[in-house]
Amino acid sequence: MDSVDRAQPGKVDWRFHTLYPMTLKGQTFLVNGVKAQMEGRFVYSSSGDLALTQDSGFAGADPAEWEGQPAHWHLTASTREAASHRIVTLLTPRKAGLQDYVSYFMDDQGHGVHLYFTYQGVSRRVEVAKPY
């Protein structure tokens, strides 16, 4: 879980770096490597859905500095404006071609948000406390 509290309301960019292009869909991203994959799912953001974009290269850097190197890809997940941000991201690595799935359930009926993750019959709980 990532927590950011700001003095003034504003946006936050959550960043992810990889050597492979990603497939973006809704609140998920998928990295397809040679031998493995990794799925990322934004399962909770206190300011609402995130806006996902990706780019390659290094903005502001002289391309000659990384000429001849493999391409680099960057995911940016941008929040909406808020004074406090809570972001829960589920990262699931797996061998290429496997379809492992981690299910989750959100309970937000109290003084915080409780997320329950289940994989192969084992469940874990993550509590996201509300900022006061």
mmCIF file with all atom_site columns, N, CA and C in Angstrom, residues 35-102:
data_model
loop_
_atom_site.group_PDB
_atom_site.id
_atom_site.type_symbol
_atom_site.label_atom_id
_atom_site.label_alt_id
_atom_site.label_comp_id
_atom_site.label_asym_id
_atom_site.label_entity_id
_atom_site.label_seq_id
_atom_site.pdbx_PDB_ins_code
_atom_site.Cartn_x
_atom_site.Cartn_y
_atom_site.Cartn_z
_atom_site.occupancy
_atom_site.B_iso_or_equiv
_atom_site.pdbx_formal_charge
_atom_site.auth_seq_id
_atom_site.auth_comp_id
_atom_site.auth_asym_id
_atom_site.auth_atom_id
_atom_site.pdbx_PDB_model_num
ATOM 1   N N  . LYS A 1 35  ? 10.380  -15.177 -20.224 1.00 0.00 ? 35  LYS A N  1
ATOM 2   C CA . LYS A 1 35  ? 10.045  -16.386 -19.482 1.00 0.00 ? 35  LYS A CA 1
ATOM 3   C C  . LYS A 1 35  ? 8.954   -16.187 -18.441 1.00 0.00 ? 35  LYS A C  1
ATOM 4   N N  . ALA A 1 36  ? 8.593   -14.955 -18.196 1.00 0.00 ? 36  ALA A N  1
ATOM 5   C CA . ALA A 1 36  ? 7.620   -14.684 -17.142 1.00 0.00 ? 36  ALA A CA 1
ATOM 6   C C  . ALA A 1 36  ? 6.744   -13.492 -17.510 1.00 0.00 ? 36  ALA A C  1
ATOM 7   N N  . GLN A 1 37  ? 5.648   -13.394 -16.778 1.00 0.00 ? 37  GLN A N  1
ATOM 8   C CA . GLN A 1 37  ? 4.720   -12.269 -16.898 1.00 0.00 ? 37  GLN A CA 1
ATOM 9   C C  . GLN A 1 37  ? 4.513   -11.683 -15.506 1.00 0.00 ? 37  GLN A C  1
ATOM 10  N N  . MET A 1 38  ? 4.031   -10.469 -15.483 1.00 0.00 ? 38  MET A N  1
ATOM 11  C CA . MET A 1 38  ? 3.602   -9.907  -14.219 1.00 0.00 ? 38  MET A CA 1
ATOM 12  C C  . MET A 1 38  ? 2.359   -9.064  -14.464 1.00 0.00 ? 38  MET A C  1
ATOM 13  N N  . GLU A 1 39  ? 1.326   -9.387  -13.712 1.00 0.00 ? 39  GLU A N  1
ATOM 14  C CA . GLU A 1 39  ? 0.110   -8.593  -13.786 1.00 0.00 ? 39  GLU A CA 1
ATOM 15  C C  . GLU A 1 39  ? 0.085   -7.634  -12.609 1.00 0.00 ? 39  GLU A C  1
ATOM 16  N N  . GLY A 1 40  ? -0.268  -6.400  -12.880 1.00 0.00 ? 40  GLY A N  1
ATOM 17  C CA . GLY A 1 40  ? -0.475  -5.412  -11.832 1.00 0.00 ? 40  GLY A CA 1
ATOM 18  C C  . GLY A 1 40  ? -1.921  -4.959  -11.872 1.00 0.00 ? 40  GLY A C  1
ATOM 19  N N  . ARG A 1 41  ? -2.553  -4.925  -10.700 1.00 0.00 ? 41  ARG A N  1
ATOM 20  C CA . ARG A 1 41  ? -3.944  -4.476  -10.607 1.00 0.00 ? 41  ARG A CA 1
ATOM 21  C C  . ARG A 1 41  ? -4.051  -3.421  -9.516  1.00 0.00 ? 41  ARG A C  1
ATOM 22  N N  . PHE A 1 42  ? -4.567  -2.277  -9.881  1.00 0.00 ? 42  PHE A N  1
ATOM 23  C CA . PHE A 1 42  ? -4.848  -1.247  -8.889  1.00 0.00 ? 42  PHE A CA 1
ATOM 24  C C  . PHE A 1 42  ? -6.207  -1.593  -8.288  1.00 0.00 ? 42  PHE A C  1
ATOM 25  N N  . VAL A 1 43  ? -6.191  -2.204  -7.113  1.00 0.00 ? 43  VAL A N  1
ATOM 26  C CA . VAL A 1 43  ? -7.436  -2.694  -6.517  1.00 0.00 ? 43  VAL A CA 1
ATOM 27  C C  . VAL A 1 43  ? -8.115  -1.640  -5.648  1.00 0.00 ? 43  VAL A C  1
ATOM 28  N N  . TYR A 1 44  ? -7.379  -0.599  -5.260  1.00 0.00 ? 44  TYR A N  1
ATOM 29  C CA . TYR A 1 44  ? -7.992  0.472   -4.480  1.00 0.00 ? 44  TYR A CA 1
ATOM 30  C C  . TYR A 1 44  ? -7.203  1.759   -4.660  1.00 0.00 ? 44  TYR A C  1
ATOM 31  N N  . SER A 1 45  ? -7.921  2.830   -4.895  1.00 0.00 ? 45  SER A N  1
ATOM 32  C CA . SER A 1 45  ? -7.348  4.172   -4.903  1.00 0.00 ? 45  SER A CA 1
ATOM 33  C C  . SER A 1 45  ? -8.362  5.087   -4.237  1.00 0.00 ? 45  SER A C  1
ATOM 34  N N  . SER A 1 46  ? -7.953  5.742   -3.180  1.00 0.00 ? 46  SER A N  1
ATOM 35  C CA . SER A 1 46  ? -8.880  6.564   -2.397  1.00 0.00 ? 46  SER A CA 1
ATOM 36  C C  . SER A 1 46  ? -9.447  7.735   -3.193  1.00 0.00 ? 46  SER A C  1
ATOM 37  N N  . SER A 1 47  ? -8.774  8.149   -4.264  1.00 0.00 ? 47  SER A N  1
ATOM 38  C CA . SER A 1 47  ? -9.286  9.274   -5.054  1.00 0.00 ? 47  SER A CA 1
ATOM 39  C C  . SER A 1 47  ? -10.032 8.823   -6.312  1.00 0.00 ? 47  SER A C  1
ATOM 40  N N  . GLY A 1 48  ? -10.308 7.529   -6.433  1.00 0.00 ? 48  GLY A N  1
ATOM 41  C CA . GLY A 1 48  ? -11.032 7.011   -7.598  1.00 0.00 ? 48  GLY A CA 1
ATOM 42  C C  . GLY A 1 48  ? -10.089 6.333   -8.575  1.00 0.00 ? 48  GLY A C  1
ATOM 43  N N  . ASP A 1 49  ? -10.632 5.946   -9.725  1.00 0.00 ? 49  ASP A N  1
ATOM 44  C CA . ASP A 1 49  ? -9.835  5.234   -10.725 1.00 0.00 ? 49  ASP A CA 1
ATOM 45  C C  . ASP A 1 49  ? -8.625  6.054   -11.151 1.00 0.00 ? 49  ASP A C  1
ATOM 46  N N  . LEU A 1 50  ? -7.539  5.337   -11.427 1.00 0.00 ? 50  LEU A N  1
ATOM 47  C CA . LEU A 1 50  ? -6.301  5.954   -11.896 1.00 0.00 ? 50  LEU A CA 1
ATOM 48  C C  . LEU A 1 50  ? -6.307  6.031   -13.416 1.00 0.00 ? 50  LEU A C  1
ATOM 49  N N  . ALA A 1 51  ? -5.623  7.023   -13.964 1.00 0.00 ? 51  ALA A N  1
ATOM 50  C CA . ALA A 1 51  ? -5.437  7.146   -15.418 1.00 0.00 ? 51  ALA A CA 1
ATOM 51  C C  . ALA A 1 51  ? -4.082  6.520   -15.752 1.00 0.00 ? 51  ALA A C  1
ATOM 52  N N  . LEU A 1 52  ? -4.087  5.414   -16.532 1.00 0.00 ? 52  LEU A N  1
ATOM 53  C CA . LEU A 1 52  ? -2.863  4.695   -16.864 1.00 0.00 ? 52  LEU A CA 1
ATOM 54  C C  . LEU A 1 52  ? -2.351  5.077   -18.245 1.00 0.00 ? 52  LEU A C  1
ATOM 55  N N  . THR A 1 53  ? -1.044  5.368   -18.324 1.00 0.00 ? 53  THR A N  1
ATOM 56  C CA . THR A 1 53  ? -0.364  5.626   -19.593 1.00 0.00 ? 53  THR A CA 1
ATOM 57  C C  . THR A 1 53  ? 1.002   4.976   -19.534 1.00 0.00 ? 53  THR A C  1
ATOM 58  N N  . GLN A 1 54  ? 1.595   4.743   -20.709 1.00 0.00 ? 54  GLN A N  1
ATOM 59  C CA . GLN A 1 54  ? 2.967   4.257   -20.746 1.00 0.00 ? 54  GLN A CA 1
ATOM 60  C C  . GLN A 1 54  ? 3.737   4.967   -21.838 1.00 0.00 ? 54  GLN A C  1
ATOM 61  N N  . ASP A 1 55  ? 5.035   5.040   -21.639 1.00 0.00 ? 55  ASP A N  1
ATOM 62  C CA . ASP A 1 55  ? 5.917   5.630   -22.643 1.00 0.00 ? 55  ASP A CA 1
ATOM 63  C C  . ASP A 1 55  ? 7.244   4.883   -22.599 1.00 0.00 ? 55  ASP A C  1
ATOM 64  N N  . SER A 1 56  ? 8.056   5.120   -23.609 1.00 0.00 ? 56  SER A N  1
ATOM 65  C CA . SER A 1 56  ? 9.382   4.495   -23.637 1.00 0.00 ? 56  SER A CA 1
ATOM 66  C C  . SER A 1 56  ? 10.427  5.590   -23.699 1.00 0.00 ? 56  SER A C  1
ATOM 67  N N  . GLY A 1 57  ? 11.655  5.222   -23.390 1.00 0.00 ? 57  GLY A N  1
ATOM 68  C CA . GLY A 1 57  ? 12.740  6.196   -23.411 1.00 0.00 ? 57  GLY A CA 1
ATOM 69  C C  . GLY A 1 57  ? 12.849  6.934   -22.098 1.00 0.00 ? 57  GLY A C  1
ATOM 70  N N  . PHE A 1 58  ? 13.598  8.016   -22.122 1.00 0.00 ? 58  PHE A N  1
ATOM 71  C CA . PHE A 1 58  ? 13.838  8.799   -20.920 1.00 0.00 ? 58  PHE A CA 1
ATOM 72  C C  . PHE A 1 58  ? 13.665  10.274  -21.259 1.00 0.00 ? 58  PHE A C  1
ATOM 73  N N  . ALA A 1 59  ? 12.520  10.811  -20.911 1.00 0.00 ? 59  ALA A N  1
ATOM 74  C CA . ALA A 1 59  ? 12.210  12.211  -21.219 1.00 0.00 ? 59  ALA A CA 1
ATOM 75  C C  . ALA A 1 59  ? 13.252  13.129  -20.589 1.00 0.00 ? 59  ALA A C  1
ATOM 76  N N  . GLY A 1 60  ? 13.731  14.069  -21.370 1.00 0.00 ? 60  GLY A N  1
ATOM 77  C CA . GLY A 1 60  ? 14.700  15.037  -20.869 1.00 0.00 ? 60  GLY A CA 1
ATOM 78  C C  . GLY A 1 60  ? 16.140  14.585  -20.921 1.00 0.00 ? 60  GLY A C  1
ATOM 79  N N  . ALA A 1 61  ? 16.382  13.317  -21.269 1.00 0.00 ? 61  ALA A N  1
ATOM 80  C CA . ALA A 1 61  ? 17.756  12.802  -21.341 1.00 0.00 ? 61  ALA A CA 1
ATOM 81  C C  . ALA A 1 61  ? 18.226  12.810  -22.789 1.00 0.00 ? 61  ALA A C  1
ATOM 82  N N  . ASP A 1 62  ? 19.503  12.974  -22.981 1.00 0.00 ? 62  ASP A N  1
ATOM 83  C CA . ASP A 1 62  ? 20.099  12.931  -24.311 1.00 0.00 ? 62  ASP A CA 1
ATOM 84  C C  . ASP A 1 62  ? 20.031  11.489  -24.815 1.00 0.00 ? 62  ASP A C  1
ATOM 85  N N  . PRO A 1 63  ? 19.333  11.221  -25.933 1.00 0.00 ? 63  PRO A N  1
ATOM 86  C CA . PRO A 1 63  ? 19.212  9.847   -26.447 1.00 0.00 ? 63  PRO A CA 1
ATOM 87  C C  . PRO A 1 63  ? 20.570  9.168   -26.666 1.00 0.00 ? 63  PRO A C  1
ATOM 88  N N  . ALA A 1 64  ? 21.613  9.933   -26.894 1.00 0.00 ? 64  ALA A N  1
ATOM 89  C CA . ALA A 1 64  ? 22.944  9.336   -27.078 1.00 0.00 ? 64  ALA A CA 1
ATOM 90  C C  . ALA A 1 64  ? 23.408  8.608   -25.815 1.00 0.00 ? 64  ALA A C  1
ATOM 91  N N  . GLU A 1 65  ? 22.895  9.006   -24.652 1.00 0.00 ? 65  GLU A N  1
ATOM 92  C CA . GLU A 1 65  ? 23.294  8.388   -23.385 1.00 0.00 ? 65  GLU A CA 1
ATOM 93  C C  . GLU A 1 65  ? 22.811  6.946   -23.270 1.00 0.00 ? 65  GLU A C  1
ATOM 94  N N  . TRP A 1 66  ? 21.717  6.611   -23.939 1.00 0.00 ? 66  TRP A N  1
ATOM 95  C CA . TRP A 1 66  ? 21.212  5.233   -23.850 1.00 0.00 ? 66  TRP A CA 1
ATOM 96  C C  . TRP A 1 66  ? 21.110  4.556   -25.211 1.00 0.00 ? 66  TRP A C  1
ATOM 97  N N  . GLU A 1 67  ? 21.780  5.137   -26.193 1.00 0.00 ? 67  GLU A N  1
ATOM 98  C CA . GLU A 1 67  ? 21.796  4.549   -27.536 1.00 0.00 ? 67  GLU A CA 1
ATOM 99  C C  . GLU A 1 67  ? 22.420  3.149   -27.482 1.00 0.00 ? 67  GLU A C  1
ATOM 100 N N  . GLY A 1 68  ? 21.788  2.209   -28.177 1.00 0.00 ? 68  GLY A N  1
ATOM 101 C CA . GLY A 1 68  ? 22.286  0.836   -28.223 1.00 0.00 ? 68  GLY A CA 1
ATOM 102 C C  . GLY A 1 68  ? 21.807  -0.029  -27.067 1.00 0.00 ? 68  GLY A C  1
ATOM 103 N N  . GLN A 1 69  ? 21.137  0.564   -26.096 1.00 0.00 ? 69  GLN A N  1
ATOM 104 C CA . GLN A 1 69  ? 20.616  -0.189  -24.952 1.00 0.00 ? 69  GLN A CA 1
ATOM 105 C C  . GLN A 1 69  ? 19.195  -0.666  -25.269 1.00 0.00 ? 69  GLN A C  1
ATOM 106 N N  . PRO A 1 70  ? 18.742  -1.690  -24.566 1.00 0.00 ? 70  PRO A N  1
ATOM 107 C CA . PRO A 1 70  ? 17.363  -2.141  -24.788 1.00 0.00 ? 70  PRO A CA 1
ATOM 108 C C  . PRO A 1 70  ? 16.367  -1.028  -24.448 1.00 0.00 ? 70  PRO A C  1
ATOM 109 N N  . ALA A 1 71  ? 15.218  -1.097  -25.059 1.00 0.00 ? 71  ALA A N  1
ATOM 110 C CA . ALA A 1 71  ? 14.167  -0.118  -24.771 1.00 0.00 ? 71  ALA A CA 1
ATOM 111 C C  . ALA A 1 71  ? 13.722  -0.247  -23.322 1.00 0.00 ? 71  ALA A C  1
ATOM 112 N N  . HIS A 1 72  ? 13.342  0.854   -22.729 1.00 0.00 ? 72  HIS A N  1
ATOM 113 C CA . HIS A 1 72  ? 12.810  0.884   -21.368 1.00 0.00 ? 72  HIS A CA 1
ATOM 114 C C  . HIS A 1 72  ? 11.399  1.451   -21.434 1.00 0.00 ? 72  HIS A C  1
ATOM 115 N N  . TRP A 1 73  ? 10.509  0.865   -20.643 1.00 0.00 ? 73  TRP A N  1
ATOM 116 C CA . TRP A 1 73  ? 9.105   1.270   -20.650 1.00 0.00 ? 73  TRP A CA 1
ATOM 117 C C  . TRP A 1 73  ? 8.707   1.748   -19.266 1.00 0.00 ? 73  TRP A C  1
ATOM 118 N N  . HIS A 1 74  ? 7.868   2.775   -19.232 1.00 0.00 ? 74  HIS A N  1
ATOM 119 C CA . HIS A 1 74  ? 7.456   3.384   -17.979 1.00 0.00 ? 74  HIS A CA 1
ATOM 120 C C  . HIS A 1 74  ? 5.933   3.498   -17.931 1.00 0.00 ? 74  HIS A C  1
ATOM 121 N N  . LEU A 1 75  ? 5.365   2.984   -16.862 1.00 0.00 ? 75  LEU A N  1
ATOM 122 C CA . LEU A 1 75  ? 3.938   3.134   -16.609 1.00 0.00 ? 75  LEU A CA 1
ATOM 123 C C  . LEU A 1 75  ? 3.758   4.305   -15.654 1.00 0.00 ? 75  LEU A C  1
ATOM 124 N N  . THR A 1 76  ? 2.795   5.144   -15.946 1.00 0.00 ? 76  THR A N  1
ATOM 125 C CA . THR A 1 76  ? 2.390   6.197   -15.028 1.00 0.00 ? 76  THR A CA 1
ATOM 126 C C  . THR A 1 76  ? 0.914   6.000   -14.735 1.00 0.00 ? 76  THR A C  1
ATOM 127 N N  . ALA A 1 77  ? 0.590   5.877   -13.442 1.00 0.00 ? 77  ALA A N  1
ATOM 128 C CA . ALA A 1 77  ? -0.796  5.777   -12.997 1.00 0.00 ? 77  ALA A CA 1
ATOM 129 C C  . ALA A 1 77  ? -1.082  7.044   -12.207 1.00 0.00 ? 77  ALA A C  1
ATOM 130 N N  . SER A 1 78  ? -1.902  7.914   -12.762 1.00 0.00 ? 78  SER A N  1
ATOM 131 C CA . SER A 1 78  ? -2.160  9.229   -12.168 1.00 0.00 ? 78  SER A CA 1
ATOM 132 C C  . SER A 1 78  ? -3.474  9.247   -11.401 1.00 0.00 ? 78  SER A C  1
ATOM 133 N N  . THR A 1 79  ? -3.415  9.803   -10.203 1.00 0.00 ? 79  THR A N  1
ATOM 134 C CA . THR A 1 79  ? -4.608  9.933   -9.376  1.00 0.00 ? 79  THR A CA 1
ATOM 135 C C  . THR A 1 79  ? -5.391  11.185  -9.764  1.00 0.00 ? 79  THR A C  1
ATOM 136 N N  . ARG A 1 80  ? -6.539  11.324  -9.184  1.00 0.00 ? 80  ARG A N  1
ATOM 137 C CA . ARG A 1 80  ? -7.286  12.579  -9.236  1.00 0.00 ? 80  ARG A CA 1
ATOM 138 C C  . ARG A 1 80  ? -6.760  13.460  -8.099  1.00 0.00 ? 80  ARG A C  1
ATOM 139 N N  . GLU A 1 81  ? -7.155  14.716  -8.096  1.00 0.00 ? 81  GLU A N  1
ATOM 140 C CA . GLU A 1 81  ? -6.694  15.614  -7.035  1.00 0.00 ? 81  GLU A CA 1
ATOM 141 C C  . GLU A 1 81  ? -7.331  15.239  -5.699  1.00 0.00 ? 81  GLU A C  1
ATOM 142 N N  . ALA A 1 82  ? -6.496  15.226  -4.661  1.00 0.00 ? 82  ALA A N  1
ATOM 143 C CA . ALA A 1 82  ? -6.950  14.972  -3.292  1.00 0.00 ? 82  ALA A CA 1
ATOM 144 C C  . ALA A 1 82  ? -5.821  15.367  -2.339  1.00 0.00 ? 82  ALA A C  1
ATOM 145 N N  . ALA A 1 83  ? -6.158  15.593  -1.081  1.00 0.00 ? 83  ALA A N  1
ATOM 146 C CA . ALA A 1 83  ? -5.138  15.918  -0.083  1.00 0.00 ? 83  ALA A CA 1
ATOM 147 C C  . ALA A 1 83  ? -4.455  14.652  0.424   1.00 0.00 ? 83  ALA A C  1
ATOM 148 N N  . SER A 1 84  ? -5.185  13.535  0.472   1.00 0.00 ? 84  SER A N  1
ATOM 149 C CA . SER A 1 84  ? -4.629  12.252  0.928   1.00 0.00 ? 84  SER A CA 1
ATOM 150 C C  . SER A 1 84  ? -4.869  11.193  -0.135  1.00 0.00 ? 84  SER A C  1
ATOM 151 N N  . HIS A 1 85  ? -3.854  10.400  -0.366  1.00 0.00 ? 85  HIS A N  1
ATOM 152 C CA . HIS A 1 85  ? -3.947  9.333   -1.367  1.00 0.00 ? 85  HIS A CA 1
ATOM 153 C C  . HIS A 1 85  ? -3.571  8.001   -0.719  1.00 0.00 ? 85  HIS A C  1
ATOM 154 N N  . ARG A 1 86  ? -4.374  6.993   -0.978  1.00 0.00 ? 86  ARG A N  1
ATOM 155 C CA . ARG A 1 86  ? -4.077  5.618   -0.580  1.00 0.00 ? 86  ARG A CA 1
ATOM 156 C C  . ARG A 1 86  ? -4.260  4.773   -1.832  1.00 0.00 ? 86  ARG A C  1
ATOM 157 N N  . ILE A 1 87  ? -3.198  4.039   -2.201  1.00 0.00 ? 87  ILE A N  1
ATOM 158 C CA . ILE A 1 87  ? -3.236  3.213   -3.415  1.00 0.00 ? 87  ILE A CA 1
ATOM 159 C C  . ILE A 1 87  ? -2.791  1.805   -3.035  1.00 0.00 ? 87  ILE A C  1
ATOM 160 N N  . VAL A 1 88  ? -3.615  0.824   -3.364  1.00 0.00 ? 88  VAL A N  1
ATOM 161 C CA . VAL A 1 88  ? -3.249  -0.579  -3.143  1.00 0.00 ? 88  VAL A CA 1
ATOM 162 C C  . VAL A 1 88  ? -3.106  -1.233  -4.512  1.00 0.00 ? 88  VAL A C  1
ATOM 163 N N  . THR A 1 89  ? -1.926  -1.773  -4.768  1.00 0.00 ? 89  THR A N  1
ATOM 164 C CA . THR A 1 89  ? -1.610  -2.403  -6.051  1.00 0.00 ? 89  THR A CA 1
ATOM 165 C C  . THR A 1 89  ? -1.249  -3.856  -5.810  1.00 0.00 ? 89  THR A C  1
ATOM 166 N N  . LEU A 1 90  ? -1.912  -4.755  -6.504  1.00 0.00 ? 90  LEU A N  1
ATOM 167 C CA . LEU A 1 90  ? -1.606  -6.179  -6.427  1.00 0.00 ? 90  LEU A CA 1
ATOM 168 C C  . LEU A 1 90  ? -0.686  -6.530  -7.594  1.00 0.00 ? 90  LEU A C  1
ATOM 169 N N  . LEU A 1 91  ? 0.529   -6.966  -7.295  1.00 0.00 ? 91  LEU A N  1
ATOM 170 C CA . LEU A 1 91  ? 1.491   -7.392  -8.316  1.00 0.00 ? 91  LEU A CA 1
ATOM 171 C C  . LEU A 1 91  ? 1.599   -8.908  -8.260  1.00 0.00 ? 91  LEU A C  1
ATOM 172 N N  . THR A 1 92  ? 1.293   -9.571  -9.381  1.00 0.00 ? 92  THR A N  1
ATOM 173 C CA . THR A 1 92  ? 1.275   -11.035 -9.436  1.00 0.00 ? 92  THR A CA 1
ATOM 174 C C  . THR A 1 92  ? 2.249   -11.537 -10.494 1.00 0.00 ? 92  THR A C  1
ATOM 175 N N  . PRO A 1 93  ? 3.444   -12.003 -10.080 1.00 0.00 ? 93  PRO A N  1
ATOM 176 C CA . PRO A 1 93  ? 4.374   -12.590 -11.054 1.00 0.00 ? 93  PRO A CA 1
ATOM 177 C C  . PRO A 1 93  ? 3.982   -14.040 -11.335 1.00 0.00 ? 93  PRO A C  1
ATOM 178 N N  . ARG A 1 94  ? 4.269   -14.493 -12.554 1.00 0.00 ? 94  ARG A N  1
ATOM 179 C CA . ARG A 1 94  ? 3.976   -15.890 -12.911 1.00 0.00 ? 94  ARG A CA 1
ATOM 180 C C  . ARG A 1 94  ? 4.788   -16.288 -14.125 1.00 0.00 ? 94  ARG A C  1
ATOM 181 N N  . LYS A 1 95  ? 4.971   -17.600 -14.285 1.00 0.00 ? 95  LYS A N  1
ATOM 182 C CA . LYS A 1 95  ? 5.645   -18.109 -15.478 1.00 0.00 ? 95  LYS A CA 1
ATOM 183 C C  . LYS A 1 95  ? 4.810   -17.756 -16.703 1.00 0.00 ? 95  LYS A C  1
ATOM 184 N N  . ALA A 1 96  ? 5.472   -17.491 -17.794 1.00 0.00 ? 96  ALA A N  1
ATOM 185 C CA . ALA A 1 96  ? 4.775   -17.129 -19.039 1.00 0.00 ? 96  ALA A CA 1
ATOM 186 C C  . ALA A 1 96  ? 3.767   -18.214 -19.396 1.00 0.00 ? 96  ALA A C  1
ATOM 187 N N  . GLY A 1 97  ? 2.571   -17.796 -19.740 1.00 0.00 ? 97  GLY A N  1
ATOM 188 C CA . GLY A 1 97  ? 1.532   -18.726 -20.164 1.00 0.00 ? 97  GLY A CA 1
ATOM 189 C C  . GLY A 1 97  ? 0.642   -19.237 -19.049 1.00 0.00 ? 97  GLY A C  1
ATOM 190 N N  . LEU A 1 98  ? 1.058   -19.134 -17.788 1.00 0.00 ? 98  LEU A N  1
ATOM 191 C CA . LEU A 1 98  ? 0.211   -19.585 -16.685 1.00 0.00 ? 98  LEU A CA 1
ATOM 192 C C  . LEU A 1 98  ? -0.853  -18.533 -16.395 1.00 0.00 ? 98  LEU A C  1
ATOM 193 N N  . GLN A 1 99  ? -1.982  -18.963 -15.890 1.00 0.00 ? 99  GLN A N  1
ATOM 194 C CA . GLN A 1 99  ? -3.082  -18.059 -15.607 1.00 0.00 ? 99  GLN A CA 1
ATOM 195 C C  . GLN A 1 99  ? -3.421  -18.046 -14.122 1.00 0.00 ? 99  GLN A C  1
ATOM 196 N N  . ASP A 1 100 ? -2.409  -17.981 -13.248 1.00 0.00 ? 100 ASP A N  1
ATOM 197 C CA . ASP A 1 100 ? -2.680  -17.875 -11.817 1.00 0.00 ? 100 ASP A CA 1
ATOM 198 C C  . ASP A 1 100 ? -3.531  -16.638 -11.555 1.00 0.00 ? 100 ASP A C  1
ATOM 199 N N  . TYR A 1 101 ? -4.450  -16.751 -10.604 1.00 0.00 ? 101 TYR A N  1
ATOM 200 C CA . TYR A 1 101 ? -5.332  -15.637 -10.310 1.00 0.00 ? 101 TYR A CA 1
ATOM 201 C C  . TYR A 1 101 ? -5.426  -15.445 -8.802  1.00 0.00 ? 101 TYR A C  1
ATOM 202 N N  . VAL A 1 102 ? -5.281  -14.224 -8.375  1.00 0.00 ? 102 VAL A N  1
ATOM 203 C CA . VAL A 1 102 ? -5.474  -13.857 -6.976  1.00 0.00 ? 102 VAL A CA 1
ATOM 204 C C  . VAL A 1 102 ? -6.797  -13.109 -6.910  1.00 0.00 ? 102 VAL A C  1
#
